[in-house]
Short mmCIF file of C-alpha atoms in Angstrom, two decimals:
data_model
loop_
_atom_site.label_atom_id
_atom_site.label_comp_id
_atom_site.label_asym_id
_atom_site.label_seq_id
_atom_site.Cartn_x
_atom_site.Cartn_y
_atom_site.Cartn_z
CA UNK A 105 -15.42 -21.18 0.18
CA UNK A 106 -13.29 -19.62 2.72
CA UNK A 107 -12.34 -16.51 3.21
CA UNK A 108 -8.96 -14.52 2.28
CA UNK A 109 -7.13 -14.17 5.69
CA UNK A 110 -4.48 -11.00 5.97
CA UNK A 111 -0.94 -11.86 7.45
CA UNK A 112 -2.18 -11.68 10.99
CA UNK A 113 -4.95 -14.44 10.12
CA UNK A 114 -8.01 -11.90 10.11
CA UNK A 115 -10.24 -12.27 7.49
CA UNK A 116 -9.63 -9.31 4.52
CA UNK A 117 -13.11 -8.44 5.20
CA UNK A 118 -12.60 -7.55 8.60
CA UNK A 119 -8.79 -6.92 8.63
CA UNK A 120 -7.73 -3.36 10.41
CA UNK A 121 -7.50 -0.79 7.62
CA UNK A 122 -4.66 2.13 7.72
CA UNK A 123 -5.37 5.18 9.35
CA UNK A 124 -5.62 6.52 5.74
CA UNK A 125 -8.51 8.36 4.71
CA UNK A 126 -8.33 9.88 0.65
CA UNK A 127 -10.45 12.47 -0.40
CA UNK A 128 -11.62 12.54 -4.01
CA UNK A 129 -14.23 14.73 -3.89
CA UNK A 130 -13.21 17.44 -6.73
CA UNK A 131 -12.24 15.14 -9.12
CA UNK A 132 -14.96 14.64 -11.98
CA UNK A 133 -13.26 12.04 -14.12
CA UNK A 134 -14.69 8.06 -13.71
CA UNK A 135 -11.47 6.64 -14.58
CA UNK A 136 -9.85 8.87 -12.11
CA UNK A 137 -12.04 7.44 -9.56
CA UNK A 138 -12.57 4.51 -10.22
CA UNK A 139 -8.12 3.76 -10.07
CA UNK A 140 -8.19 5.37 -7.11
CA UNK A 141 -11.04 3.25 -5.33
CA UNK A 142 -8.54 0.21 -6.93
CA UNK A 143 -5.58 1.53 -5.51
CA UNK A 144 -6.98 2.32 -2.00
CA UNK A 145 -8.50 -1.04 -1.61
CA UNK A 146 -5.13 -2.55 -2.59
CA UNK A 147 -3.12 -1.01 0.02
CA UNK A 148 -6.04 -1.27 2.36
CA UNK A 149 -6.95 2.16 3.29
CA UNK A 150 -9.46 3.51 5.90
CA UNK A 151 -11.90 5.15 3.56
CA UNK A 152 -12.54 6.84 -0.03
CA UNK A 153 -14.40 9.64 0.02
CA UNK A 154 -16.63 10.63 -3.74
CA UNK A 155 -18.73 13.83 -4.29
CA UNK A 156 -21.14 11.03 -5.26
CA UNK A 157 -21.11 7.37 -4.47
CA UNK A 158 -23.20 6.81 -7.15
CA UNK A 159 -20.45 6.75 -9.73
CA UNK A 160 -19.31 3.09 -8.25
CA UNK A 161 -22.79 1.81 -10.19
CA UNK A 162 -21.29 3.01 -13.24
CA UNK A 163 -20.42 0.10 -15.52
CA UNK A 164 -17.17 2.43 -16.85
CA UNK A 165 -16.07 2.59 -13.00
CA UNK A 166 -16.61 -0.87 -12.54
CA UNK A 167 -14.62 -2.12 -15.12
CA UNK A 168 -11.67 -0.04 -14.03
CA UNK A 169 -12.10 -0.69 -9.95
CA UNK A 170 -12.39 -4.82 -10.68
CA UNK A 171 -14.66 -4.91 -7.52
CA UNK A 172 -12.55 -2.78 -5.54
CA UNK A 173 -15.82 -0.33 -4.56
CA UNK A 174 -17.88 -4.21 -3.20
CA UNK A 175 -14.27 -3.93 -0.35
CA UNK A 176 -13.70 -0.52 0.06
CA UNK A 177 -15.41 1.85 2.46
CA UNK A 178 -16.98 5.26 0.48
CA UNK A 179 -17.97 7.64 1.77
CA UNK A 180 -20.56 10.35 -0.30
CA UNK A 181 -19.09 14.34 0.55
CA UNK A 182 -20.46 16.21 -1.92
CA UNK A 183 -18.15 19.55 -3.06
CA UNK A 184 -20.18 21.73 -1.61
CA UNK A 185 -19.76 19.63 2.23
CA UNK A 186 -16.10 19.21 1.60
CA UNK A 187 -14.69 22.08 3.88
CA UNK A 188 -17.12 21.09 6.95
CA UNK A 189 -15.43 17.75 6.70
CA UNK A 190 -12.04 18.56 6.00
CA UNK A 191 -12.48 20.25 9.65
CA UNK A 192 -14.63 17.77 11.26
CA UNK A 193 -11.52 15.23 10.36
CA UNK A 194 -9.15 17.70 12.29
CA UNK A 195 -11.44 17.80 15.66
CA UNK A 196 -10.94 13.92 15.07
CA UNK A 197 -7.65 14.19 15.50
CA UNK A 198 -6.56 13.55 11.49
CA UNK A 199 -3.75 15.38 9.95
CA UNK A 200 -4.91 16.51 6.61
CA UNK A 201 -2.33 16.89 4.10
CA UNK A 202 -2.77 17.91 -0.03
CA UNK A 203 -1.12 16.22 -2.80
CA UNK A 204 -0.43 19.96 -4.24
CA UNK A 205 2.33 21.97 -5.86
CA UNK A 206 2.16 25.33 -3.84
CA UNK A 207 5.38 27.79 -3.12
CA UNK A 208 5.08 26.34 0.29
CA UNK A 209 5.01 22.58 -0.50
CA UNK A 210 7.22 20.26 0.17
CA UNK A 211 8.77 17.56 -1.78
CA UNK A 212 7.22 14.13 -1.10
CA UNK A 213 10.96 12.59 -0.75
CA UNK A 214 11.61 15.06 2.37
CA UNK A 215 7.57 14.37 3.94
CA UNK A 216 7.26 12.44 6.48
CA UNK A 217 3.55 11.14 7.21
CA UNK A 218 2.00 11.58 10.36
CA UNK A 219 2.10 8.16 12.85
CA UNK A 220 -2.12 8.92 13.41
CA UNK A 221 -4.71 9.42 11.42
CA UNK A 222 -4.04 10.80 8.05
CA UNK A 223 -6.06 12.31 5.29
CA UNK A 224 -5.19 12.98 1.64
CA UNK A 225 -6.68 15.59 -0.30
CA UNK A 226 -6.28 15.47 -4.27
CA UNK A 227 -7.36 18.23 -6.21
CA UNK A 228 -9.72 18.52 -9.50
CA UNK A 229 -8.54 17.63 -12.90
CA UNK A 230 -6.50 20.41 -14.08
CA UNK A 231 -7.25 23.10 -11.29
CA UNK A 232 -6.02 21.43 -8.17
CA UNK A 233 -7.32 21.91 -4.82
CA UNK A 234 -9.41 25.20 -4.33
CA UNK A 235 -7.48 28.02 -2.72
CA UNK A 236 -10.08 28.39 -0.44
CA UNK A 237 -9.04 24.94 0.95
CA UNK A 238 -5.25 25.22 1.18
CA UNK A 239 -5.61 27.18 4.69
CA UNK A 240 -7.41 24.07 6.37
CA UNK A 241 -4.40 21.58 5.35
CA UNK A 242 -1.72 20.50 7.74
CA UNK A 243 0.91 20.43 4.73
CA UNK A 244 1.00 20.18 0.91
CA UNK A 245 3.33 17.50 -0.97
CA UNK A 246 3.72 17.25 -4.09
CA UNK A 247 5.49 14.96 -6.09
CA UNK A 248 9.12 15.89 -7.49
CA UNK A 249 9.01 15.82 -11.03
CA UNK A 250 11.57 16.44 -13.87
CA UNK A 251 10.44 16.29 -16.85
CA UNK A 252 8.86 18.74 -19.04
CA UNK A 253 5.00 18.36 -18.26
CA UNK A 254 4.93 19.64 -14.43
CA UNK A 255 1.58 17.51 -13.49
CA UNK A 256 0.53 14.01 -13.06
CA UNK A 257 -2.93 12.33 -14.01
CA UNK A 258 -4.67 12.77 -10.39
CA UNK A 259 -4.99 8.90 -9.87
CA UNK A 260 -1.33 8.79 -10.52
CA UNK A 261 -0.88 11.21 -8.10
CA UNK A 262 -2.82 9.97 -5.58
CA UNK A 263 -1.64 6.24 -5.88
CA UNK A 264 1.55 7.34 -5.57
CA UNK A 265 0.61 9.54 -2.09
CA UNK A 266 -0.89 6.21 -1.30
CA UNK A 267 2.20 4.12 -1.51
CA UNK A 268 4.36 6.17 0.04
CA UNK A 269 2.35 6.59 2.81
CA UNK A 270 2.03 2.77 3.39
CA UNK A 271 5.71 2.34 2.51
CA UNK A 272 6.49 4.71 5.64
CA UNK A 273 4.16 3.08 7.54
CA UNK A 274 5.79 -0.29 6.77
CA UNK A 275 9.01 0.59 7.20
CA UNK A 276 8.05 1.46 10.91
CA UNK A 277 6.75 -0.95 11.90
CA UNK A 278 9.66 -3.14 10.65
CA UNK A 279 11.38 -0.65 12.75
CA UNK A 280 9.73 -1.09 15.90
CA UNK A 281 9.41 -5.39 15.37
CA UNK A 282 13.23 -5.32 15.36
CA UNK A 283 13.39 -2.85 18.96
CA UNK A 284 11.43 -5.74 20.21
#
């Protein structure tokens, strides 16, 4: 049986990821997680990253992922590791950006994504991202919103953060084909 080639002609399983990295680590929820390991292997990103990766062996997970955790990348940082990595990502040269409503954010319709290496960081169920990890972020986004709830389910959020991202990312390089 052959294997499912990309646009290009590479093979999915080997096909060049986006520079997108998303960080789930303080979200607790499996069907949470297990929508976001869906939606990152959809739109082909770099890695997910789980406080545990032993929640993709959950049959709950599975059911909601569809296989998505057998194509996607995880990658275990525990809670407690989380702020090591967040600046280990930075020395790599990653811009690190939270899906957050802060009094400094800015709305996801004016953000512009970083061309390089990016990294998403989507806060817990409920509390968001810990204050003590807002000063280690390039930028917060969040999502503009007009109704009368003023949050979105976390995999929502972060599937959305995901799309845009690759819908930027798209759009340039449409861009740059047509300069050529």
């Amino acid at each position: 049986k052959p294997v499912p080639a990309d646009e290009e002609g590479a093979p999915s399983a080997v096909r060049r990821r986006l520079p997108l990295v998303v960080i789930a680590s303080l979200i607790d929820k499996t069907p949470n997680l297990a929508g976001l390991c869906r939606t990152c292997e959809v739109f082909n990103c770099e890695a997910l990253c789980l406080a545990s990766a032993k929640i993709t062996k959950d049959q709950t997970f599975q059911s909601i992922s569809v296989t998505a955790e057998k194509w996607m990348p995880v990658h275990e940082v525990p809670r407690a590791a989380l702020r090591e990595y967040l600046l280990e990502l930075r020395r790599r040269g990653y811009a690190v950006i939270g899906i957050e409503q802060t009094h400094n954010s800015i709305s996801m319709e004016e953000w512009t994504f970083p061309d390089g290496p990016t990294a998403i960081l989507l806060g817990a169920e409920k509390e968001g991202i810990d204050a003590d990890l807002i000063p280690l972020l390039d930028a917060c986004v969040e999502i503009p919103q007009a109704g009368q709830i003023r949050s979105l389910n976390v995999h929502v959020s972060g599937s959305l953060a995901v799309w845009e991202y690759t819908r930027q990312h798209l759009a340039a390089k449409a861009l740059k084909s047509l300069a050529q």
